[in-house]
PDB file of C-alpha atoms in Angstrom:
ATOM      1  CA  UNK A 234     -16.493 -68.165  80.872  1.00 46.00           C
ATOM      2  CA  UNK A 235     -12.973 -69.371  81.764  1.00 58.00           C
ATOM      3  CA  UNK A 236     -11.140 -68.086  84.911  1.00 80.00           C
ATOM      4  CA  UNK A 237      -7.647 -69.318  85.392  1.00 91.00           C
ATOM      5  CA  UNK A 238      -6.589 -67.515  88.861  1.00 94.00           C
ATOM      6  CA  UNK A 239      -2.548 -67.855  89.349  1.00 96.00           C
ATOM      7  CA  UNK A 240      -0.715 -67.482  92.764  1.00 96.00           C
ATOM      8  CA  UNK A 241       1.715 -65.630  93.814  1.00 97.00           C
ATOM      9  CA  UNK A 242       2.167 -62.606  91.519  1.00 95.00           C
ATOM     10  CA  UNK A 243       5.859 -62.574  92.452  1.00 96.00           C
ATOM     11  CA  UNK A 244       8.090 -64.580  94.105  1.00 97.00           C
ATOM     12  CA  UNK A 245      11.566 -64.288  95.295  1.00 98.00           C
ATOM     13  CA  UNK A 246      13.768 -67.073  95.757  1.00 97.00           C
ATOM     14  CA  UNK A 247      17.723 -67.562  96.235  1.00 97.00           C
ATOM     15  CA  UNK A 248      19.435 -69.403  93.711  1.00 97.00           C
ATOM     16  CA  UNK A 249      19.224 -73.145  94.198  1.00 97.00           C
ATOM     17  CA  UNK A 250      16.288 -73.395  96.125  1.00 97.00           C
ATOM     18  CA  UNK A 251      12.869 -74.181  94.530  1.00 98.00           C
ATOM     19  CA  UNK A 252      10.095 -72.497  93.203  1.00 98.00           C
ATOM     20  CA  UNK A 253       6.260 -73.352  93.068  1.00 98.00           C
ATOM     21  CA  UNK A 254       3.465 -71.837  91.752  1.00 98.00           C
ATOM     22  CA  UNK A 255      -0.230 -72.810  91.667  1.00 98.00           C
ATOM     23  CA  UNK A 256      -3.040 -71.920  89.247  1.00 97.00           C
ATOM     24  CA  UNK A 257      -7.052 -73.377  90.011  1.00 96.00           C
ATOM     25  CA  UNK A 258      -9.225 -73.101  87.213  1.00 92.00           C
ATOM     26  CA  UNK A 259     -12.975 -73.541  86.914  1.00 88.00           C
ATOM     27  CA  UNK A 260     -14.118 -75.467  83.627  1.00 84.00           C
ATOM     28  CA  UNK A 261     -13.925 -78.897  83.722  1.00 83.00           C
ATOM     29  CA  UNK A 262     -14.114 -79.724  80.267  1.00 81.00           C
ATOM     30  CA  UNK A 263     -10.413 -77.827  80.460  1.00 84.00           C
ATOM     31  CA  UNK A 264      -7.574 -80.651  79.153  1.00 84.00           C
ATOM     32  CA  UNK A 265      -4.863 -79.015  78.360  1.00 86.00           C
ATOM     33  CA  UNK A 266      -2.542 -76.717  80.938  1.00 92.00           C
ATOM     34  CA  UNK A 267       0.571 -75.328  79.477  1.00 94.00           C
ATOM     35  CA  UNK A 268       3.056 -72.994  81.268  1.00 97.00           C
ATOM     36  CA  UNK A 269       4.695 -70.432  79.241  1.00 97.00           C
ATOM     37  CA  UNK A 270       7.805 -68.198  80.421  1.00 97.00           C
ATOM     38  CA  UNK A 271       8.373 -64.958  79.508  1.00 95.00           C
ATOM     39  CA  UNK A 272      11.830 -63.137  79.891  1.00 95.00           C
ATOM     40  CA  UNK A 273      11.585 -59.287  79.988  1.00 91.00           C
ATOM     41  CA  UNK A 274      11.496 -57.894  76.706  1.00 88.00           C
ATOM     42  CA  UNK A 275      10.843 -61.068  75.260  1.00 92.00           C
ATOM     43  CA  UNK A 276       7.974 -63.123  73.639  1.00 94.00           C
ATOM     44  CA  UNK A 277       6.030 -65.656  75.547  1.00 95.00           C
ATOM     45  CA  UNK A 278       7.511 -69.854  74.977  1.00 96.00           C
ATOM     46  CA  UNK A 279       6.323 -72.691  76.222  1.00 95.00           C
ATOM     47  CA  UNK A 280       8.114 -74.144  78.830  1.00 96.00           C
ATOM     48  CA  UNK A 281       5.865 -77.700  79.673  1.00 96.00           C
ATOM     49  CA  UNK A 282       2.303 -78.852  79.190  1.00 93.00           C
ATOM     50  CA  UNK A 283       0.626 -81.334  80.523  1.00 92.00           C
ATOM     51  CA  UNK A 284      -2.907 -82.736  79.602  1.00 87.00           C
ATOM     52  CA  UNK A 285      -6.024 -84.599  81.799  1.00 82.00           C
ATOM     53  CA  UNK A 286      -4.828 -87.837  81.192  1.00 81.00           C
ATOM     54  CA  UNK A 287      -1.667 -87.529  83.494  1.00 83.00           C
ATOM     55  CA  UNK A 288      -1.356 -86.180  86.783  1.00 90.00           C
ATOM     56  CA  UNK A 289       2.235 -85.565  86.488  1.00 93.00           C
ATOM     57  CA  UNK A 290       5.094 -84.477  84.169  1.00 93.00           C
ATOM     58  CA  UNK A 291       8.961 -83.929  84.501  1.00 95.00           C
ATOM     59  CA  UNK A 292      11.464 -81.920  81.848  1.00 93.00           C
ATOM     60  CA  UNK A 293      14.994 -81.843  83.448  1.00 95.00           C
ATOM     61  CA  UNK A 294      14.643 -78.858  86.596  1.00 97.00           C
ATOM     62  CA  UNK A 295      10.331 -78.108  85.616  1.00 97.00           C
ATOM     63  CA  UNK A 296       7.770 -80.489  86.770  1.00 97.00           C
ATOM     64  CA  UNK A 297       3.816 -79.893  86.511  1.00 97.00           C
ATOM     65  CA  UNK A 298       1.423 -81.745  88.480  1.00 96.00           C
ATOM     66  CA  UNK A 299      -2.523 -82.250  87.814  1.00 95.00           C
ATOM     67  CA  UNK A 300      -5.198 -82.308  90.296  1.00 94.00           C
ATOM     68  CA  UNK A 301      -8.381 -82.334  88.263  1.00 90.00           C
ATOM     69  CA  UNK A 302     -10.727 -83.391  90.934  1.00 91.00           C
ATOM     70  CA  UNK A 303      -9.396 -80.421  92.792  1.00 92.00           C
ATOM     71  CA  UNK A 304      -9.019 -78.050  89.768  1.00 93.00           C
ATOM     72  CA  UNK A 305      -5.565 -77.075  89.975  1.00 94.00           C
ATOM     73  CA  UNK A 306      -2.148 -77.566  88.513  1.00 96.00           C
ATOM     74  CA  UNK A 307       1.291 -76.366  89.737  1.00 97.00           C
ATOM     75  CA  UNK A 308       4.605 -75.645  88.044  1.00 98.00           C
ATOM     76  CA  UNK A 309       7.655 -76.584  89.842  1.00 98.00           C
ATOM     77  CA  UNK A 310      11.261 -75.089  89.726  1.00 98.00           C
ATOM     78  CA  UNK A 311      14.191 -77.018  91.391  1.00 97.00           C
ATOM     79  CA  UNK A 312      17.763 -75.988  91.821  1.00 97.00           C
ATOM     80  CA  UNK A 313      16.685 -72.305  90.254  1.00 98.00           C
ATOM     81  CA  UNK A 314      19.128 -70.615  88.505  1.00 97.00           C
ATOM     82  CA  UNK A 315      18.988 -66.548  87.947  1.00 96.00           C
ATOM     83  CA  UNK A 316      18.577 -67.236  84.434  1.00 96.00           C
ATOM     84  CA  UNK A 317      15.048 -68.753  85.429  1.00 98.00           C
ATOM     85  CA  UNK A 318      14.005 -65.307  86.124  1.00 98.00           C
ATOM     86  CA  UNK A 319      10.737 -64.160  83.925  1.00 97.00           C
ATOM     87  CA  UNK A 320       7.284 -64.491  84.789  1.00 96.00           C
ATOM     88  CA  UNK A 321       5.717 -67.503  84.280  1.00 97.00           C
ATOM     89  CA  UNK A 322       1.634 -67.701  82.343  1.00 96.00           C
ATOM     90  CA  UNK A 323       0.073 -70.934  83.415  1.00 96.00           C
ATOM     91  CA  UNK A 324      -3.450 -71.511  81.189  1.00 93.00           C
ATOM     92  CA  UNK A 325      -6.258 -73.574  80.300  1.00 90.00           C
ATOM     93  CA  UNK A 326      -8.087 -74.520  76.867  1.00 84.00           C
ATOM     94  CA  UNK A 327     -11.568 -74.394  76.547  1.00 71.00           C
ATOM     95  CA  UNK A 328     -12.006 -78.031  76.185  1.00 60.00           C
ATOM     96  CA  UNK A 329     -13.746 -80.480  73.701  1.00 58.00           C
ATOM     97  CA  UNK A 330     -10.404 -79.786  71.786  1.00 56.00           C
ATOM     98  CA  UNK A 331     -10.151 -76.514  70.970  1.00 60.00           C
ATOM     99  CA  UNK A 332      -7.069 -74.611  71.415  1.00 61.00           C
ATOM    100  CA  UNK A 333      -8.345 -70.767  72.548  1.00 74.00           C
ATOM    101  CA  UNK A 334      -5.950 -70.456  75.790  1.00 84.00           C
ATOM    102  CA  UNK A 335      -6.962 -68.232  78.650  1.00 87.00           C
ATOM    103  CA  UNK A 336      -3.938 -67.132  81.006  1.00 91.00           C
ATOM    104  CA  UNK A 337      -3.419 -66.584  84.143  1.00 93.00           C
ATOM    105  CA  UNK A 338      -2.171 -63.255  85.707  1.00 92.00           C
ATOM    106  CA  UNK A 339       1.215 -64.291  85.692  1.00 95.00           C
ATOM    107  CA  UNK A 340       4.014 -64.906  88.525  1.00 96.00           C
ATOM    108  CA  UNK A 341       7.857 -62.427  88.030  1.00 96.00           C
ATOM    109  CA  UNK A 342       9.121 -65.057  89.694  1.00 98.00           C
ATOM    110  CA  UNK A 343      13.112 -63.706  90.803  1.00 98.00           C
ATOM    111  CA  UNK A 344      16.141 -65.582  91.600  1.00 97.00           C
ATOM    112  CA  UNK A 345      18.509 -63.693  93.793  1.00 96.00           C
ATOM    113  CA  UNK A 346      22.147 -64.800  92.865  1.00 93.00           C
TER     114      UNK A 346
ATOM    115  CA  UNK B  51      13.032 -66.836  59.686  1.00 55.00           C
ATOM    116  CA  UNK B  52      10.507 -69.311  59.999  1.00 77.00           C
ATOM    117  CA  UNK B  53       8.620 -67.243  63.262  1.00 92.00           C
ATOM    118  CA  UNK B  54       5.587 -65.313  63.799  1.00 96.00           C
ATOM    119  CA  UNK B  55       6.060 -62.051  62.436  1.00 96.00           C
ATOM    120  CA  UNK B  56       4.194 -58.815  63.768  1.00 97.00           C
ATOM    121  CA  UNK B  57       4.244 -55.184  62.209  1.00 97.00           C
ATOM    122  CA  UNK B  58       5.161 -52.732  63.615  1.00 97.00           C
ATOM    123  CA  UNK B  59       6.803 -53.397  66.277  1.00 96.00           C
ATOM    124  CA  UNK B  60       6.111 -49.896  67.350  1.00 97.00           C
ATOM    125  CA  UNK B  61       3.053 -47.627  67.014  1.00 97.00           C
ATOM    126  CA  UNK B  62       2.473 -44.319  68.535  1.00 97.00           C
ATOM    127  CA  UNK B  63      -0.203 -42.675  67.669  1.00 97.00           C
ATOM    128  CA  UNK B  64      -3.336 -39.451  68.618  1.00 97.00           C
ATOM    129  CA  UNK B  65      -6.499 -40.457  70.749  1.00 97.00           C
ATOM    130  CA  UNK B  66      -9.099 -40.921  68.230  1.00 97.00           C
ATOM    131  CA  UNK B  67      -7.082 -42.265  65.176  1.00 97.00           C
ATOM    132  CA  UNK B  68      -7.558 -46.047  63.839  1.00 98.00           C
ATOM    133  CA  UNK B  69      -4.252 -48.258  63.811  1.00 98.00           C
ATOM    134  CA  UNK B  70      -4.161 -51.573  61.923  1.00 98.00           C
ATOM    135  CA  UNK B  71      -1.894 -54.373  63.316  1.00 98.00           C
ATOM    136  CA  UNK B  72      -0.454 -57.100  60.987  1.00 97.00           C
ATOM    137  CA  UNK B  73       0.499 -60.803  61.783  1.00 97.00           C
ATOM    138  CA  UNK B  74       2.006 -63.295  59.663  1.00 96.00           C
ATOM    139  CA  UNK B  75       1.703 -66.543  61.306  1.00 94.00           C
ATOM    140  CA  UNK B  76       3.662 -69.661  60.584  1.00 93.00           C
ATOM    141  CA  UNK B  77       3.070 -71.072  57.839  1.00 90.00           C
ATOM    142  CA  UNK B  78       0.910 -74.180  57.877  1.00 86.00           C
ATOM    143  CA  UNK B  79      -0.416 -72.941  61.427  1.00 88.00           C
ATOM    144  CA  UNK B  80      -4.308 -73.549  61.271  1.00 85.00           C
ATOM    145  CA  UNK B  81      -4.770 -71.130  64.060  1.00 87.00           C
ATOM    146  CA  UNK B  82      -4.064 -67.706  65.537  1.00 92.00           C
ATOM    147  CA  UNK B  83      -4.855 -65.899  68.116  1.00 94.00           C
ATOM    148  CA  UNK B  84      -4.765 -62.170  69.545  1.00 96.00           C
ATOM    149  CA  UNK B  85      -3.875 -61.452  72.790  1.00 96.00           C
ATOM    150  CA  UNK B  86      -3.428 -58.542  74.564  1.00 96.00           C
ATOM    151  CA  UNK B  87      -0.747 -57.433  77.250  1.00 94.00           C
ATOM    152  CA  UNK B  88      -1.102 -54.019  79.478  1.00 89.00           C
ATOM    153  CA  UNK B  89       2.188 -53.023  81.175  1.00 79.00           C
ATOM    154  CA  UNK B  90       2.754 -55.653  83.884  1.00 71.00           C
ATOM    155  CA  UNK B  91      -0.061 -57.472  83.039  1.00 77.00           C
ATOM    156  CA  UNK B  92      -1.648 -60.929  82.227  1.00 85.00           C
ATOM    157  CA  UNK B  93      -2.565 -62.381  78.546  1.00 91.00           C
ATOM    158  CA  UNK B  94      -6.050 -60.971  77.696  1.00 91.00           C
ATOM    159  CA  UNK B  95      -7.725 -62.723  74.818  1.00 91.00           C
ATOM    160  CA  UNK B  96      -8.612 -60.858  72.190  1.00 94.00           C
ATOM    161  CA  UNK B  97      -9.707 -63.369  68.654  1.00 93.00           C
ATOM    162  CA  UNK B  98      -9.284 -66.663  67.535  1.00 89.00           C
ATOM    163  CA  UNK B  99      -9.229 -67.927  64.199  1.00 90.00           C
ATOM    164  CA  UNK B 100      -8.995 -71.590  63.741  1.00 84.00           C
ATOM    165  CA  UNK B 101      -9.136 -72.452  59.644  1.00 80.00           C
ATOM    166  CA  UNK B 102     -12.107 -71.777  58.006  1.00 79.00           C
ATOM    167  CA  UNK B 103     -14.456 -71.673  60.907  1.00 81.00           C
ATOM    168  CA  UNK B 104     -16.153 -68.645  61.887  1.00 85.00           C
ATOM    169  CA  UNK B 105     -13.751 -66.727  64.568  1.00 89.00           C
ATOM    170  CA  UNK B 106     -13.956 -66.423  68.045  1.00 87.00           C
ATOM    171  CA  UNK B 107     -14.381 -63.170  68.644  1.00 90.00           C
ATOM    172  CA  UNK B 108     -15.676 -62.975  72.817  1.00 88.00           C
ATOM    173  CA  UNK B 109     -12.609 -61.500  73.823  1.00 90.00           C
ATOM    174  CA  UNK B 110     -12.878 -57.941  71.929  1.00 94.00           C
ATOM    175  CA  UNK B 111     -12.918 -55.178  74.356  1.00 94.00           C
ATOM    176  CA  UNK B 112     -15.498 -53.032  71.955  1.00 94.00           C
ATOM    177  CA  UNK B 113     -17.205 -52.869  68.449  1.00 96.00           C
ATOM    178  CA  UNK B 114     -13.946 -50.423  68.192  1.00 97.00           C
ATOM    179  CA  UNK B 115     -11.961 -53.851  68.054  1.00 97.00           C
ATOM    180  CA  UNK B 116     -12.163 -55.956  64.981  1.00 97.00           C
ATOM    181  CA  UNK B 117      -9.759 -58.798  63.271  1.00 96.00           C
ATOM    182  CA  UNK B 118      -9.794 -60.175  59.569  1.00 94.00           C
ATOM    183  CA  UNK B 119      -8.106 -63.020  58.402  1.00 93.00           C
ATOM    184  CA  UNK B 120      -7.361 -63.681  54.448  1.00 85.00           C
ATOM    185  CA  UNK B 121      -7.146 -66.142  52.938  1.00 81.00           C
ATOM    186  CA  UNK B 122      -6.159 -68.297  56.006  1.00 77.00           C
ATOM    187  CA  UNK B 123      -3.019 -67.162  56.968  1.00 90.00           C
ATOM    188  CA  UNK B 124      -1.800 -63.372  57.283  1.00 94.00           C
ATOM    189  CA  UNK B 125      -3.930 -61.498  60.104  1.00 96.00           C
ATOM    190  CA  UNK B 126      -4.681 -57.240  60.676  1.00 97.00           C
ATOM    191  CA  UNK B 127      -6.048 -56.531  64.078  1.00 98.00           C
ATOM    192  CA  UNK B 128      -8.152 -53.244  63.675  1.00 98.00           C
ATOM    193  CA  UNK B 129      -8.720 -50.746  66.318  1.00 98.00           C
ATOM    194  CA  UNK B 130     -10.927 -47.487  65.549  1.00 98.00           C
ATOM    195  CA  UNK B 131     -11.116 -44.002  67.488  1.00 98.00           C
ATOM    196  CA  UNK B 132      -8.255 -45.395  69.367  1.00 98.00           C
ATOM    197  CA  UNK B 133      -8.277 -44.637  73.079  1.00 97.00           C
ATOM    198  CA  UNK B 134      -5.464 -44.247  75.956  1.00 96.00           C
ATOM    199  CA  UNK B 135      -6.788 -47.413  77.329  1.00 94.00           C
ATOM    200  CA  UNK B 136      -5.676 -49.111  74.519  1.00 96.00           C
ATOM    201  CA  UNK B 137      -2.439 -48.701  74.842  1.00 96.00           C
ATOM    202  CA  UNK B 138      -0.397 -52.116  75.409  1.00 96.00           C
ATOM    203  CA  UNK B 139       1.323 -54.660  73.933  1.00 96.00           C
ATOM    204  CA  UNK B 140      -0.726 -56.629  71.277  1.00 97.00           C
ATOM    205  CA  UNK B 141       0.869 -59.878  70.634  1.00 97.00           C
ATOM    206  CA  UNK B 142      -0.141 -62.415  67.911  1.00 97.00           C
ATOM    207  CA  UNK B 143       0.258 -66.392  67.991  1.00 95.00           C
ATOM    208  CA  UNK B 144      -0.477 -69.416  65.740  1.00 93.00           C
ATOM    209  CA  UNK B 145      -0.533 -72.610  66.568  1.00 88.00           C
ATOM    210  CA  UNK B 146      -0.436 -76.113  63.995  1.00 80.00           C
ATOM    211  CA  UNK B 147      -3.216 -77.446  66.068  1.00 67.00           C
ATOM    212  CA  UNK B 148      -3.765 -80.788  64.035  1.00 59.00           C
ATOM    213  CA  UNK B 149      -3.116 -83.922  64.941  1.00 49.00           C
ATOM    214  CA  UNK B 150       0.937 -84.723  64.388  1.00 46.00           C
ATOM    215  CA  UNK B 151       2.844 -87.290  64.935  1.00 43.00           C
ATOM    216  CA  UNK B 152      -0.457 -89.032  66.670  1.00 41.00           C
ATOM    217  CA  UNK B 153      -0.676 -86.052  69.352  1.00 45.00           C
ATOM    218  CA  UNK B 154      -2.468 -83.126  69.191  1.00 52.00           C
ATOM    219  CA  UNK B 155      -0.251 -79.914  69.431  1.00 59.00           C
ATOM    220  CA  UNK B 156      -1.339 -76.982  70.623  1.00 75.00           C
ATOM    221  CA  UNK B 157       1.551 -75.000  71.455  1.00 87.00           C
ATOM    222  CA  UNK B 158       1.105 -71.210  70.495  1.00 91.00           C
ATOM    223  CA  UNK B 159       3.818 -69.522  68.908  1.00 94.00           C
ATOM    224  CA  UNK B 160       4.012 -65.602  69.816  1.00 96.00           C
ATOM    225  CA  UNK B 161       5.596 -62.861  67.910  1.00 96.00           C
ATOM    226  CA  UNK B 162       7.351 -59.901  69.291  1.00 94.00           C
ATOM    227  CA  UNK B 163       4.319 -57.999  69.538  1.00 96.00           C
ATOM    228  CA  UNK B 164       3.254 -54.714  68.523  1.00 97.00           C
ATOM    229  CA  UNK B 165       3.737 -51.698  71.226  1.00 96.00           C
ATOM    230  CA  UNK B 166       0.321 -49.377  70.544  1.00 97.00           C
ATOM    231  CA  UNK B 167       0.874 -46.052  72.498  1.00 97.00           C
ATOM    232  CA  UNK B 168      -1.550 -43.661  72.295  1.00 97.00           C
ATOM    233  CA  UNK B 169      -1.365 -40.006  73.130  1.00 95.00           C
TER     234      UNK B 169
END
């Protein structure tokens, strides 16, 4: 089945500096890689996506890049704030266009004012 | 309030009882999904239930685990003889996973989630 394997589990960073974290998967009939964020307490939301056809998308401070000959995709934080604090759920579809996700572990990712 | 709604929030209950878990997706959303979330843990995927097709089920833990959709839209996740392991957070999505606007969505929608303790 579908392994999504996310690195690091947490990460500490002071405000303003950047952030990065990697997930590889293994199926490649996978085309769609979303990144959700979850605040404590809170419900999982989608933060970017991107799909096989680009290797590379930007919203404001996020980026996600693509490497599908290598298997892996990486979210990217810039100028973090301590409100980007919440662990972050990169995952995969199951290709041929269906939309059952499988996560990653997650990364607390924390911004130290 | 147009969101995914899940009931009840809260659920404590004795090793060995059955608990039911209701979702009310979006409405409109062709699919929803079950997934489940142990304290300080990853997204584990329970079910999926995309329209009228038969469900994806290879995410239940157990034959204690079961899910029923009616009628395409509201959702009970079903867990028998209930076990300590089960306890987590069980957190229901749906997702309008047509195409729209020329671009397939497939953005999952989560509710608060359901907090299953069991004693």
């Amino acid at each position: 089945g579908e392994n999504v394997e996310q690195h690091p589990s947490t990460l500490s960073v002071q405000e303003g500096d950047s952030a990065v974290i990697k997930c590889t998967y293994s199926d490649s009939a996978s085309n769609y890689f979303p990144w959700y964020k979850q605040e404590l307490g809170k419900r999982p939301q989608l933060i970017i996506d991107i799909r096989s056809n680009v290797g590379e998308k930007k919203d404001q401070r996020i980026a996600v890049t693509l490497n599908k000959t290598a298997k892996h995709f990486s979210l990217h934080i810039t100028e973090t704030q301590p409100e980007d604090s919440a662990v972050y759920f990169c995952a995969e579809d199951s290709g041929a266009g269906s939309y059952q996700l499988t996560f990653g572990k997650g990364t607390k990712l924390s911004v130290i004012p | 309030g147009a969101g995914v709604s899940q009931s009840p929030s809260n659920k404590v209950t004795e090793k060995g009882k059955d608990v039911e878990l209701r979702c009310d997706p979006i409405s409109g959303h062709t699919a929803l999904y079950w997934y489940r979330q142990s304290l300080g843990q990853g997204l584990e995927f329970l079910i999926y239930f995309q329209g009228n097709s038969a469900p994806d089920k290879s995410g239940l833990p157990s034959d204690r685990f079961s899910a029923e959709r009616t009628g395409g839209s509201v959702s009970t996740l079903t867990i028998q003889r209930t076990q300590q392991e089960d306890s987590a957070v069980y957190l229901c999505a749906s997702s309008f996973s047509r195409l729209a606007g020329g671009r397939i969505t497939g953005e999952l929608f989560f509710g608060e989630g359901s907090r299953l303790t069991v004693l």
